[in-house]
Amino acid sequence: MTYADEIGQEAFQKLVADFFAHHYHDRGMVKWQGYYLSDHTAALNQQAAAKTQLQNQPLLAQQSTELIRQQLATAYRTGQSVNVQLQTSTIDCQLAAPLGGKVHGYTEDDEVVIGEATVPIAAIRHVTLVPFSPSYS
């Protein structure tokens, strides 16, 4: 026999309605905070760190297209890595993260392949050659 059967169905409904109307306090999102997964928390922290890094990017001088092409050609020929600052910005009007890696070649559409990315040369603001690290024997 349940409590609802003991006091009657109608009385039980009134008791429940009174409890939720006058005594129950919903804590909102606070009650769910313990359910955040460590992966989710780590991803949020990483996203915040990336945003801070973007905000700290210095605006490098705009290079001429000729100089950009020379730097990319040198890196391609010598196998040197480059760091590239793009013209594009994020939704927050921050500079896009710099792109780095080896120059693997060019496409027919006036693009350069740097690492895994293919970038239009017109979208490049500044190219910096990464010096070779000294080899220790």
Short mmCIF file of C-alpha atoms in Angstrom, two decimals:
data_model
loop_
_atom_site.label_atom_id
_atom_site.label_comp_id
_atom_site.label_asym_id
_atom_site.label_seq_id
_atom_site.Cartn_x
_atom_site.Cartn_y
_atom_site.Cartn_z
CA MET A 1 0.00 0.00 0.00
CA THR A 2 1.43 3.42 -1.00
CA TYR A 3 1.15 6.73 0.82
CA ALA A 4 -1.17 8.02 -1.95
CA ASP A 5 -3.54 5.10 -1.27
CA GLU A 6 -3.49 5.78 2.48
CA ILE A 7 -4.46 9.46 2.31
CA GLY A 8 -6.38 9.32 -0.94
CA GLN A 9 -5.35 10.25 -4.44
CA GLU A 10 -6.84 13.76 -4.33
CA ALA A 11 -5.16 14.62 -1.00
CA PHE A 12 -1.85 13.30 -2.32
CA GLN A 13 -2.08 15.51 -5.43
CA LYS A 14 -2.71 18.57 -3.20
CA LEU A 15 0.24 17.63 -0.97
CA VAL A 16 2.57 17.31 -3.99
CA ALA A 17 1.33 20.58 -5.53
CA ASP A 18 1.83 22.39 -2.20
CA PHE A 19 5.38 21.03 -1.87
CA PHE A 20 6.46 22.21 -5.32
CA ALA A 21 4.66 25.54 -5.00
CA HIS A 22 5.96 26.53 -1.54
CA HIS A 23 8.84 24.35 -0.33
CA TYR A 24 10.90 23.07 -3.30
CA HIS A 25 13.75 25.34 -4.46
CA ASP A 26 15.23 24.48 -7.87
CA ARG A 27 18.96 25.28 -7.89
CA GLY A 28 19.01 25.65 -11.69
CA MET A 29 22.31 24.86 -13.40
CA VAL A 30 24.14 24.52 -10.09
CA LYS A 31 22.81 21.00 -9.70
CA TRP A 32 24.44 19.93 -13.01
CA GLN A 33 27.94 21.33 -12.43
CA GLY A 34 29.15 18.12 -10.88
CA TYR A 35 28.39 16.31 -14.14
CA TYR A 36 30.92 18.17 -16.31
CA LEU A 37 33.35 15.64 -17.69
CA SER A 38 37.06 16.18 -17.30
CA ASP A 39 37.40 16.09 -21.11
CA HIS A 40 34.89 18.91 -21.45
CA THR A 41 36.61 20.98 -18.76
CA ALA A 42 40.00 20.42 -20.41
CA ALA A 43 38.59 21.47 -23.80
CA LEU A 44 37.14 24.65 -22.28
CA ASN A 45 40.48 25.48 -20.63
CA GLN A 46 42.32 24.86 -23.91
CA GLN A 47 39.87 27.10 -25.78
CA ALA A 48 40.38 29.90 -23.23
CA ALA A 49 44.18 29.55 -23.50
CA ALA A 50 44.01 29.68 -27.31
CA LYS A 51 41.90 32.84 -27.13
CA THR A 52 44.43 34.46 -24.79
CA GLN A 53 47.26 33.47 -27.14
CA LEU A 54 45.43 35.03 -30.09
CA GLN A 55 44.98 38.26 -28.20
CA ASN A 56 48.72 38.39 -27.50
CA GLN A 57 49.75 38.03 -31.16
CA PRO A 58 51.74 41.05 -32.33
CA LEU A 59 50.71 42.54 -35.66
CA LEU A 60 53.72 42.03 -37.92
CA ALA A 61 54.55 44.42 -40.72
CA GLN A 62 52.77 43.86 -44.02
CA GLN A 63 55.29 42.45 -46.49
CA SER A 64 55.12 42.97 -50.22
CA THR A 65 53.85 40.09 -52.32
CA GLU A 66 57.28 39.89 -53.93
CA LEU A 67 59.04 39.48 -50.56
CA ILE A 68 56.46 36.90 -49.43
CA ARG A 69 57.06 34.88 -52.61
CA GLN A 70 60.86 35.13 -52.15
CA GLN A 71 60.67 33.91 -48.55
CA LEU A 72 58.38 31.01 -49.49
CA ALA A 73 60.62 30.03 -52.42
CA THR A 74 63.72 30.11 -50.21
CA ALA A 75 62.01 27.93 -47.61
CA TYR A 76 60.83 25.49 -50.29
CA ARG A 77 64.27 25.28 -51.90
CA THR A 78 66.22 24.84 -48.62
CA GLY A 79 63.67 22.76 -46.69
CA GLN A 80 63.44 25.43 -44.06
CA SER A 81 60.27 25.92 -42.00
CA VAL A 82 58.28 29.16 -42.00
CA ASN A 83 55.91 30.99 -39.68
CA VAL A 84 53.15 32.78 -41.54
CA GLN A 85 50.82 35.49 -40.27
CA LEU A 86 47.60 35.62 -42.27
CA GLN A 87 45.46 38.62 -43.17
CA THR A 88 42.35 36.91 -41.83
CA SER A 89 40.94 37.41 -38.38
CA THR A 90 38.59 35.49 -36.12
CA ILE A 91 34.98 36.38 -35.36
CA ASP A 92 36.24 38.47 -32.41
CA CYS A 93 38.36 40.58 -34.83
CA GLN A 94 41.54 39.00 -33.49
CA LEU A 95 44.34 37.82 -35.76
CA ALA A 96 44.10 34.21 -36.81
CA ALA A 97 46.66 31.94 -35.16
CA PRO A 98 50.00 31.93 -36.99
CA LEU A 99 50.62 29.04 -39.33
CA GLY A 100 53.92 27.21 -39.24
CA GLY A 101 55.61 24.34 -41.01
CA LYS A 102 57.55 23.35 -44.08
CA VAL A 103 56.61 24.62 -47.51
CA HIS A 104 55.60 21.51 -49.49
CA GLY A 105 54.75 23.21 -52.77
CA TYR A 106 52.31 25.35 -54.69
CA THR A 107 48.94 24.85 -56.38
CA GLU A 108 47.67 26.10 -59.74
CA ASP A 109 45.38 28.56 -57.91
CA ASP A 110 48.30 30.68 -56.56
CA GLU A 111 48.24 28.90 -53.20
CA VAL A 112 51.06 27.54 -51.10
CA VAL A 113 51.01 24.29 -49.11
CA ILE A 114 52.47 24.82 -45.64
CA GLY A 115 52.41 21.74 -43.43
CA GLU A 116 48.88 20.36 -43.81
CA ALA A 117 47.29 23.69 -44.83
CA THR A 118 46.78 25.20 -48.25
CA VAL A 119 46.79 29.00 -48.13
CA PRO A 120 46.23 31.59 -50.87
CA ILE A 121 49.39 33.68 -51.20
CA ALA A 122 47.20 36.81 -51.26
CA ALA A 123 45.99 35.93 -47.72
CA ILE A 124 49.52 36.03 -46.28
CA ARG A 125 50.54 39.13 -44.34
CA HIS A 126 54.04 38.21 -43.19
CA VAL A 127 56.46 35.29 -43.65
CA THR A 128 59.30 34.57 -41.26
CA LEU A 129 61.91 31.91 -42.03
CA VAL A 130 62.60 29.67 -39.04
CA PRO A 131 66.36 29.30 -38.62
CA PHE A 132 67.79 25.80 -38.76
CA SER A 133 68.64 24.51 -35.33
CA PRO A 134 72.30 23.69 -34.83
CA SER A 135 73.07 19.99 -35.01
CA TYR A 136 75.15 18.55 -32.23
CA SER A 137 77.43 15.63 -33.04
#
